[in-house]
Short mmCIF file of N, CA and C in Angstrom, two decimals:
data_model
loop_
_atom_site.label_atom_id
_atom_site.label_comp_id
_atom_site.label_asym_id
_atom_site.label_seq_id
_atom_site.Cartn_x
_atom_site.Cartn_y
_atom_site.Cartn_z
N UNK G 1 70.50 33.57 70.95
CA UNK G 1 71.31 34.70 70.54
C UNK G 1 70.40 35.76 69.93
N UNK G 2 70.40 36.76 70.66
CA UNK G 2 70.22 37.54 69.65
C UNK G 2 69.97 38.01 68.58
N UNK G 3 69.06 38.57 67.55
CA UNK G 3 69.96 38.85 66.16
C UNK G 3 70.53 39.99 65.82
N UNK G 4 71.16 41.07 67.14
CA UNK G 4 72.18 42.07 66.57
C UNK G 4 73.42 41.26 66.71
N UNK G 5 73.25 40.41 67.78
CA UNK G 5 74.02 39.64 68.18
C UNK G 5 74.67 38.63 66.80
N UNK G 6 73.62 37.75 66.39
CA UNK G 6 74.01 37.13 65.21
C UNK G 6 75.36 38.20 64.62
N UNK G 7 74.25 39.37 64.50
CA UNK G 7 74.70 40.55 63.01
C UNK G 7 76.32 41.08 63.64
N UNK G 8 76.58 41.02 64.53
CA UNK G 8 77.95 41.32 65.26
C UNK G 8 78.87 40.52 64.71
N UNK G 9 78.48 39.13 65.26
CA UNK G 9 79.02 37.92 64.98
C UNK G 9 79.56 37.27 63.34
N UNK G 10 78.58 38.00 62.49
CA UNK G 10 79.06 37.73 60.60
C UNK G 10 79.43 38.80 60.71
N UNK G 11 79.97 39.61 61.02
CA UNK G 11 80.45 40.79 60.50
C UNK G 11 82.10 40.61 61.06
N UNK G 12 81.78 39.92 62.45
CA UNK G 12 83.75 39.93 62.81
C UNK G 12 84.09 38.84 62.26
N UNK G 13 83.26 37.36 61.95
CA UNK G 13 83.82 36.19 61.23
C UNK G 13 84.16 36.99 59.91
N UNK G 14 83.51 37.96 58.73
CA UNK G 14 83.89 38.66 58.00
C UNK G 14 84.83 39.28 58.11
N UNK G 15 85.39 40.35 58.87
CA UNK G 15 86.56 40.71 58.92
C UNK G 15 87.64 39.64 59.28
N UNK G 16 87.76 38.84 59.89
CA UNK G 16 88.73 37.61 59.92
C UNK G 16 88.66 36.99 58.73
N UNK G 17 88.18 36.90 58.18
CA UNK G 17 87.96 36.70 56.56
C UNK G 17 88.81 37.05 55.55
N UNK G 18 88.56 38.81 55.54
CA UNK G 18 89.50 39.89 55.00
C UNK G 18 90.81 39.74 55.04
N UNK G 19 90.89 39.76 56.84
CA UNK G 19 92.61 39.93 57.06
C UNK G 19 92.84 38.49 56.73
N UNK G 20 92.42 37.44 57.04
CA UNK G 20 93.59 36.07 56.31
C UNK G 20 93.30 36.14 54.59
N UNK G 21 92.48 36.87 53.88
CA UNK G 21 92.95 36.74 52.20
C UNK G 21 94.29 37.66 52.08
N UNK G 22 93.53 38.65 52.88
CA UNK G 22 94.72 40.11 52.59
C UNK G 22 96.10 39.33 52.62
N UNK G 23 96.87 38.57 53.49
CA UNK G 23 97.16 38.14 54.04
C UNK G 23 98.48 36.85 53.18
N UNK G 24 97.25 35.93 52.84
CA UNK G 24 97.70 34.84 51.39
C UNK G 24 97.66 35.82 50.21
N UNK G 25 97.27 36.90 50.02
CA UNK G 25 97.00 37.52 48.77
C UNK G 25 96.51 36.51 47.97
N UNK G 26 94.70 35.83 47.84
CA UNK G 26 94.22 35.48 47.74
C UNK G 26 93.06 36.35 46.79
N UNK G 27 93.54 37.54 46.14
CA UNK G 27 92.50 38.57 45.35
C UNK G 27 91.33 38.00 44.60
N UNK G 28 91.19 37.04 43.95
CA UNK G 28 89.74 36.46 43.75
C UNK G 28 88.96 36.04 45.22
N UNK G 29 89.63 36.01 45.70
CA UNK G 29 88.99 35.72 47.12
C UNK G 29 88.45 37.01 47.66
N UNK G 30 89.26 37.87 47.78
CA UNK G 30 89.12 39.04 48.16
C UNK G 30 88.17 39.72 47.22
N UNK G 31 88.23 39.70 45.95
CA UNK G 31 86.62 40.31 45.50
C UNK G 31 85.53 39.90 45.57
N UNK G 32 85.65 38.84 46.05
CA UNK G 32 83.79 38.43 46.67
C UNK G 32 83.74 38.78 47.72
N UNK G 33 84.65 39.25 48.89
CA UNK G 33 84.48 39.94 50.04
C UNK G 33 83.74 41.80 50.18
N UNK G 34 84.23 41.95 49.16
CA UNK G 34 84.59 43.95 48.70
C UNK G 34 82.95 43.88 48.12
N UNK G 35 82.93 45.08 47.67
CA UNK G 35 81.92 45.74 46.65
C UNK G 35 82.83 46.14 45.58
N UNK G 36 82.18 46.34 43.84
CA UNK G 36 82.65 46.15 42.80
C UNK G 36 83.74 47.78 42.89
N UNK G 37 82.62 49.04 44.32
CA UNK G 37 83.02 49.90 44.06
C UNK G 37 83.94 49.95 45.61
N UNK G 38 84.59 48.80 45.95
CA UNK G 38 85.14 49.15 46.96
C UNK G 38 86.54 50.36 47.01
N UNK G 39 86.42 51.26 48.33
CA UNK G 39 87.38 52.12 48.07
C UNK G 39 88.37 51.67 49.26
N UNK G 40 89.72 52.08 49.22
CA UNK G 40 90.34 51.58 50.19
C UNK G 40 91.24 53.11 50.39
N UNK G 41 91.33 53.73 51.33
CA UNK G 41 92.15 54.87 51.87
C UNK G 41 93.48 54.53 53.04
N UNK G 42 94.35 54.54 52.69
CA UNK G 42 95.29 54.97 54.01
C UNK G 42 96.28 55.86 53.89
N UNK G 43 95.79 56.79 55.07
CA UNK G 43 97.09 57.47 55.57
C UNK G 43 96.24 59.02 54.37
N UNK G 44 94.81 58.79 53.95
CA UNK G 44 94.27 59.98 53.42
C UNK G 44 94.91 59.97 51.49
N UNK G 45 95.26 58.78 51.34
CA UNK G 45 95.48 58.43 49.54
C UNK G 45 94.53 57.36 49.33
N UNK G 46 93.37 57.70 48.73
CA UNK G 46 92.36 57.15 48.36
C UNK G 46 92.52 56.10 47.08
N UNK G 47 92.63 54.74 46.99
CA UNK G 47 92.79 53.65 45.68
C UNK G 47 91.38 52.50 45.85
N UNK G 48 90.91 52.87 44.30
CA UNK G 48 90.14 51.47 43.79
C UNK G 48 90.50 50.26 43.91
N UNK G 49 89.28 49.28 43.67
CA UNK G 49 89.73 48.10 44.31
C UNK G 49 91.16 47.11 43.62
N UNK G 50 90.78 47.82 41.93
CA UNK G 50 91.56 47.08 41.25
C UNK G 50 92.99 47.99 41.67
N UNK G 51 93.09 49.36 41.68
CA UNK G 51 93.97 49.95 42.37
C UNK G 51 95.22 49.22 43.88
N UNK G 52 94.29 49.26 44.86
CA UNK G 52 94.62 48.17 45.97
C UNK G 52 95.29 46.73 45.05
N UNK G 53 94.66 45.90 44.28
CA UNK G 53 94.68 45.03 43.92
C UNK G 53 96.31 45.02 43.05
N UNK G 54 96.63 45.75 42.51
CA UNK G 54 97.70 45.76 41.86
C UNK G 54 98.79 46.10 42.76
N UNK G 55 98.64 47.06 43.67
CA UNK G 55 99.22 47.14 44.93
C UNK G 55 99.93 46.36 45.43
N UNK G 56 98.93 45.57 46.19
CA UNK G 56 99.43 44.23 46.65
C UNK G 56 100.41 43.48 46.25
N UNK G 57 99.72 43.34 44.92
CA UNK G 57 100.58 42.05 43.68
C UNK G 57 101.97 42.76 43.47
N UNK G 58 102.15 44.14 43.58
CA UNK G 58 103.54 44.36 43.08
C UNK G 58 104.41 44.42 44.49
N UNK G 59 103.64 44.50 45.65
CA UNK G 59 104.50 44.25 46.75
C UNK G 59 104.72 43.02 47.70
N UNK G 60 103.84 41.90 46.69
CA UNK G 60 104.25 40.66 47.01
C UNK G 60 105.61 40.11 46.22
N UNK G 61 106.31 40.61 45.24
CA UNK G 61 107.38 40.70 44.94
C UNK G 61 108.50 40.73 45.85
N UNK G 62 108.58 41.25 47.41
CA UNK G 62 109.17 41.90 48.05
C UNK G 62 109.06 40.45 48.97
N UNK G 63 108.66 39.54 48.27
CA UNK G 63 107.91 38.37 49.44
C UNK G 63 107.90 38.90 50.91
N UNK G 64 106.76 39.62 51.56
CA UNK G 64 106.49 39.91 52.57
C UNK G 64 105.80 38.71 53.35
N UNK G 65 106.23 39.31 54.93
CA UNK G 65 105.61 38.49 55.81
C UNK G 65 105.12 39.18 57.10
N UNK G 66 103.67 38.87 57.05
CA UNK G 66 103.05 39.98 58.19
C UNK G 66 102.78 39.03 59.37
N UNK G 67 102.40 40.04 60.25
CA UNK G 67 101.51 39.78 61.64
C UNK G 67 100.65 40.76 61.71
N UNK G 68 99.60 40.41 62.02
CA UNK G 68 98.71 41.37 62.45
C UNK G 68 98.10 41.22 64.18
N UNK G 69 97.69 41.46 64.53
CA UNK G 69 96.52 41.74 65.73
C UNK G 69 95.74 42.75 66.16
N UNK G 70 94.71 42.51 66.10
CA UNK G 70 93.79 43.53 65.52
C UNK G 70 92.77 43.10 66.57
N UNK G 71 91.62 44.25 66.74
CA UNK G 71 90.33 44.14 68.10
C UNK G 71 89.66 45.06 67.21
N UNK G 72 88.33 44.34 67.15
CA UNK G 72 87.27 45.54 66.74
C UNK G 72 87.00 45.77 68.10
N UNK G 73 86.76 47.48 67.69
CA UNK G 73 86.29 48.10 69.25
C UNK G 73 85.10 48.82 69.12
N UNK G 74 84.26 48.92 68.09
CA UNK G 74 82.87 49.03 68.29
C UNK G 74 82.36 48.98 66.64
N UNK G 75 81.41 48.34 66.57
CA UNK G 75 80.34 47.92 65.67
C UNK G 75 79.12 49.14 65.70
N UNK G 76 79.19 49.87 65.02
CA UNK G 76 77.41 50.64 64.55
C UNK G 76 76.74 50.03 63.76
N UNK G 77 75.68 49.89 63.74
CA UNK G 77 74.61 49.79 62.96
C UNK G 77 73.63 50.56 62.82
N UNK G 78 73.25 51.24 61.19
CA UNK G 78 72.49 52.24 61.08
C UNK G 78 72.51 51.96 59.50
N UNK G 79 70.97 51.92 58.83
CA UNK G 79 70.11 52.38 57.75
C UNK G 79 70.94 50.98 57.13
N UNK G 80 71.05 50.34 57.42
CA UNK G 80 71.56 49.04 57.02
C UNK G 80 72.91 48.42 56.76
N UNK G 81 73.62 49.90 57.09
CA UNK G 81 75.24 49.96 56.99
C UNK G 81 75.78 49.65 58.52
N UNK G 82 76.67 48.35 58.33
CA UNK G 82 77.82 48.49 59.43
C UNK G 82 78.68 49.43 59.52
N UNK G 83 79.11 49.90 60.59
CA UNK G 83 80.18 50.87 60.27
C UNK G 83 81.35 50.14 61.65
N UNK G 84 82.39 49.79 61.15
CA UNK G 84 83.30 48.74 62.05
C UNK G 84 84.68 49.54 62.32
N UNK G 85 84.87 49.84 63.58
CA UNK G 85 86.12 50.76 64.04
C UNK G 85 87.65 49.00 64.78
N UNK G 86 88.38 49.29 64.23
CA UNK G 86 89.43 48.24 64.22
C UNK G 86 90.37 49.12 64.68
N UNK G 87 91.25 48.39 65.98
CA UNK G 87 92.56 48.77 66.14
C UNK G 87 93.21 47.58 66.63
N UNK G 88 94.99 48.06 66.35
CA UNK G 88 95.80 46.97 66.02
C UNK G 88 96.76 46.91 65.45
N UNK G 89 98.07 46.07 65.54
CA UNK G 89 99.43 46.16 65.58
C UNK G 89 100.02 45.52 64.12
N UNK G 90 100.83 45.79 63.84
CA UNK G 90 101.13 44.70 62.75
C UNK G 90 102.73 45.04 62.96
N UNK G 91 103.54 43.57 61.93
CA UNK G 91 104.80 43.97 61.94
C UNK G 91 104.98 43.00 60.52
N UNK G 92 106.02 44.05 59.30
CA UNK G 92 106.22 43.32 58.37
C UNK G 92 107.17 42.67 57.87
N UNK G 93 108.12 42.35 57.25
CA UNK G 93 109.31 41.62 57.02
C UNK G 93 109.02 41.54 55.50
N UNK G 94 109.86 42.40 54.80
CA UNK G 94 109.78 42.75 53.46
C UNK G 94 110.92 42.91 52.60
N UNK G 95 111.36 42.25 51.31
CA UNK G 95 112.61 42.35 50.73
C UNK G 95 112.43 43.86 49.32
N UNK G 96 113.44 44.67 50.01
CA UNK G 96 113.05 46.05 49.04
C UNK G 96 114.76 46.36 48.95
N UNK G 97 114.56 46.59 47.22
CA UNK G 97 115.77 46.45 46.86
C UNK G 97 117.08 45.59 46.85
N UNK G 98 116.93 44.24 47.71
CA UNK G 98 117.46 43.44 47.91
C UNK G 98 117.59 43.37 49.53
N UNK G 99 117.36 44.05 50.11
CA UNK G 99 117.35 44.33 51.30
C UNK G 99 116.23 43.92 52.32
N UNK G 100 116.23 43.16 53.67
CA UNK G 100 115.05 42.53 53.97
C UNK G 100 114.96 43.51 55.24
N UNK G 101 114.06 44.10 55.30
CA UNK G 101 113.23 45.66 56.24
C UNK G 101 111.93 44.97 56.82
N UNK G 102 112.14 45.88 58.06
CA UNK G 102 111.08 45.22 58.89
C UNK G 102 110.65 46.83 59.28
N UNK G 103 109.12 46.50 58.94
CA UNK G 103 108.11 47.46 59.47
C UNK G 103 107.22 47.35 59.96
N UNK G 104 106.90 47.81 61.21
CA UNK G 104 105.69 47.88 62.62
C UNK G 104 105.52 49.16 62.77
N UNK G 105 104.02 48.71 63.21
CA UNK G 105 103.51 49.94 63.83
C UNK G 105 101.58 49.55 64.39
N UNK G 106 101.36 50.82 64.69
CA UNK G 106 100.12 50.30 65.32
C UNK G 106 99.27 51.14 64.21
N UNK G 107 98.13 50.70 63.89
CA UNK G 107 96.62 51.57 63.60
C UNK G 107 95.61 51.71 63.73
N UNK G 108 94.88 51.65 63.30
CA UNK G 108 93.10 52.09 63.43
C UNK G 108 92.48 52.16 61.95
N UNK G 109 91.50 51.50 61.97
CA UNK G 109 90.65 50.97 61.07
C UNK G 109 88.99 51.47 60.81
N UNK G 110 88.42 52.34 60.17
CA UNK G 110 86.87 52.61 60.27
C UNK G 110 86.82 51.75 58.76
N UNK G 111 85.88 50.49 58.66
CA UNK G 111 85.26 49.76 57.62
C UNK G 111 84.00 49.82 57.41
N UNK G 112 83.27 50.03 56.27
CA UNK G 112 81.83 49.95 56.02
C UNK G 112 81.43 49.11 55.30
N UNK G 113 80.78 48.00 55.73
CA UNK G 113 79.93 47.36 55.57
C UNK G 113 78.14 47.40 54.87
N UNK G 114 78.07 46.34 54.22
CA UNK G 114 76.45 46.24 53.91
C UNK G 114 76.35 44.65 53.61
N UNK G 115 75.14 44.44 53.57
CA UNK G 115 74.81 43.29 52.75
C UNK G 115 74.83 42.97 51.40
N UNK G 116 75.18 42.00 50.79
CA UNK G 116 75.24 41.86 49.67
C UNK G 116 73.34 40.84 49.61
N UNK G 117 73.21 40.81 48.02
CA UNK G 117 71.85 40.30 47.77
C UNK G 117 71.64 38.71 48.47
N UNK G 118 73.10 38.07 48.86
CA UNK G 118 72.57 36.87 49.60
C UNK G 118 72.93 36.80 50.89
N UNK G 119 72.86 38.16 51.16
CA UNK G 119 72.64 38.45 52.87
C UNK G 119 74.31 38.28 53.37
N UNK G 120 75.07 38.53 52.66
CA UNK G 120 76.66 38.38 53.95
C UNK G 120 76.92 39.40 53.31
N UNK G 121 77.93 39.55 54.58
CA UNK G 121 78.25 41.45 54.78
C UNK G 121 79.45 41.20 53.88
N UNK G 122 79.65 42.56 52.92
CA UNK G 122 80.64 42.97 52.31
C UNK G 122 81.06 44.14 52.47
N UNK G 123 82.47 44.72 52.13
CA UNK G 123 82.84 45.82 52.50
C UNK G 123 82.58 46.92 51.43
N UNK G 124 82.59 47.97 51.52
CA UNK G 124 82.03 49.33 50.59
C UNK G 124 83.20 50.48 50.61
N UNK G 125 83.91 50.16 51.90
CA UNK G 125 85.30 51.20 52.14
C UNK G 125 86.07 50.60 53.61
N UNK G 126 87.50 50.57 53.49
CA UNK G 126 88.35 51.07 54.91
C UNK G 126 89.27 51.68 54.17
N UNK G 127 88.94 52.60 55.62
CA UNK G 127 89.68 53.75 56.04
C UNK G 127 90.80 53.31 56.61
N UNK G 128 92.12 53.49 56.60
CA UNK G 128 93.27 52.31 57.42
C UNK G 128 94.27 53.94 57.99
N UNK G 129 94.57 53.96 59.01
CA UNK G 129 94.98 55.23 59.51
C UNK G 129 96.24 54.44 60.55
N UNK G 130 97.80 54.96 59.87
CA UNK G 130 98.52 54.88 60.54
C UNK G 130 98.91 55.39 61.82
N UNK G 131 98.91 54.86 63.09
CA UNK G 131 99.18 55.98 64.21
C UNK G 131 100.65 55.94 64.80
N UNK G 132 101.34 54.45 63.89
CA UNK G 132 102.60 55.07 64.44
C UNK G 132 103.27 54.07 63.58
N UNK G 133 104.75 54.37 63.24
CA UNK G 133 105.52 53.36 62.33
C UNK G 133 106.70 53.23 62.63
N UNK G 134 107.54 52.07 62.40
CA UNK G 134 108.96 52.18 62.92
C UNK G 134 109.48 51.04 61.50
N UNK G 135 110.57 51.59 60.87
CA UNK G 135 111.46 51.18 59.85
C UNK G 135 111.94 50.52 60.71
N UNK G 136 112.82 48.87 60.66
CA UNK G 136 113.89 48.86 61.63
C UNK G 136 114.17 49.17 63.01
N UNK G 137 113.28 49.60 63.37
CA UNK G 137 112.90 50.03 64.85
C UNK G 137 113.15 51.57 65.09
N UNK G 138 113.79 52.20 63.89
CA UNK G 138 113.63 53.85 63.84
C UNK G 138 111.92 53.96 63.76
N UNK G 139 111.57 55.45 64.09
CA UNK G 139 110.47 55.82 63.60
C UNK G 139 110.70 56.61 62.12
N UNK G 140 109.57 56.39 61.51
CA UNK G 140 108.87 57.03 60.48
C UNK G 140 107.94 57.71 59.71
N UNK G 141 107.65 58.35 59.26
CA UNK G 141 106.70 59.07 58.65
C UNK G 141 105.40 57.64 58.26
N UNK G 142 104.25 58.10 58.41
CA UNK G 142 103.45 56.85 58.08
C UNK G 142 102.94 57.03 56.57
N UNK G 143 103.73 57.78 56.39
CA UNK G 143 103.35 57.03 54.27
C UNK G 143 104.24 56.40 54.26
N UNK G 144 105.60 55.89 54.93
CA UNK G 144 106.53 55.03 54.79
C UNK G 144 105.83 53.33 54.52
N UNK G 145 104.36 53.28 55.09
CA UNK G 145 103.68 52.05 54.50
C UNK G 145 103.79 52.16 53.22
N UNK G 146 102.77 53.55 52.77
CA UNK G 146 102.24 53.67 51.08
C UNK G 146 103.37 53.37 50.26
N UNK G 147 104.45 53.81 50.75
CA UNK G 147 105.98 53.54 49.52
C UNK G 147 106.91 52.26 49.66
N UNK G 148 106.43 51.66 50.68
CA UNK G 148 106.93 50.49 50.92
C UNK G 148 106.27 49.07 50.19
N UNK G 149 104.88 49.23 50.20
CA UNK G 149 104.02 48.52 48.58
C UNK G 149 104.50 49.07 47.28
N UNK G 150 105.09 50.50 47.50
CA UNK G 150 105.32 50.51 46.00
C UNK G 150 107.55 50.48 45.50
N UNK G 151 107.82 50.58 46.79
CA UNK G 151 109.11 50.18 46.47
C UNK G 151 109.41 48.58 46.33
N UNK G 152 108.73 47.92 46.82
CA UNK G 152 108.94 46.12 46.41
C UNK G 152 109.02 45.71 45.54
N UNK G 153 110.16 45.17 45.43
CA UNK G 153 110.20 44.40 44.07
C UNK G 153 111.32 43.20 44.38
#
């Protein structure tokens, strides 16, 4: 093998990583994945890690249940930074307000990557860009994600 090859290869076992903590909401897990200064953006609203992190936790209240499927579709490498482009479907099943809502849609993913000091890749930022959303099978505005972590309870 290779070793961009290797370097391909820890970087998508890494992102499969990500998405099953994201996933269990597993957040000590998930900060040995991140950087201390990881940033996380979607939909162009920029949140810290502990930011994201509280996120989550208040929209696991909503006991959600995802799917994802996801394809990285190209890997850069440059000055020691991965730079990882992801696209891919998800669909959620979420209790908001007492009410159990289902939301899908498709997106796109730019993640940056580096090494950490014992050599496995960690993340530094994703970018998570909604390209399409459906409430219930209506369409929606795609901050309808961003308010849907924060309407759960």
């Amino acid at each position: 093998m290779q070793p961009q090859d290797r370097v391909r290869q820890d970087i998508t076992q890494t992102f499969q990583q990500f998405q099953q903590i994201l996933k269990e909401k597993d957040f000590e897990a998930f900060r040995a994945l991140v950087s201390p200064e990881f940033a996380y953006t979607e939909n162009g609203q920029t949140l810290t890690l502990n930011q994201l992190i509280e996120r989550e936790q208040t929209a696991s209240q909503g006991q959600p249940s995802s799917e994802m499927s996801w394809e990285i579709v190209d890997i850069q490498l440059a000055d020691g930074i991965a730079t990882v482009q992801v696209e891919g479907d998800f669909t959620t099943h979420i209790n908001i307000k007492g009410v159990r809502l289902i939301y899908a849609g498709q997106l796109s993913e730019l993640a940056k990557m580096v090494q950490n000091e014992a050599n496995q890749w960690i993340f530094v930022s994703a970018d998570l860009r909604v390209e399409q959303i459906t409430l219930d099978g209506q369409p929606v505005d795609a901050d309808a994600l961003h308010q849907m972590h924060l309407d759960a309870c």
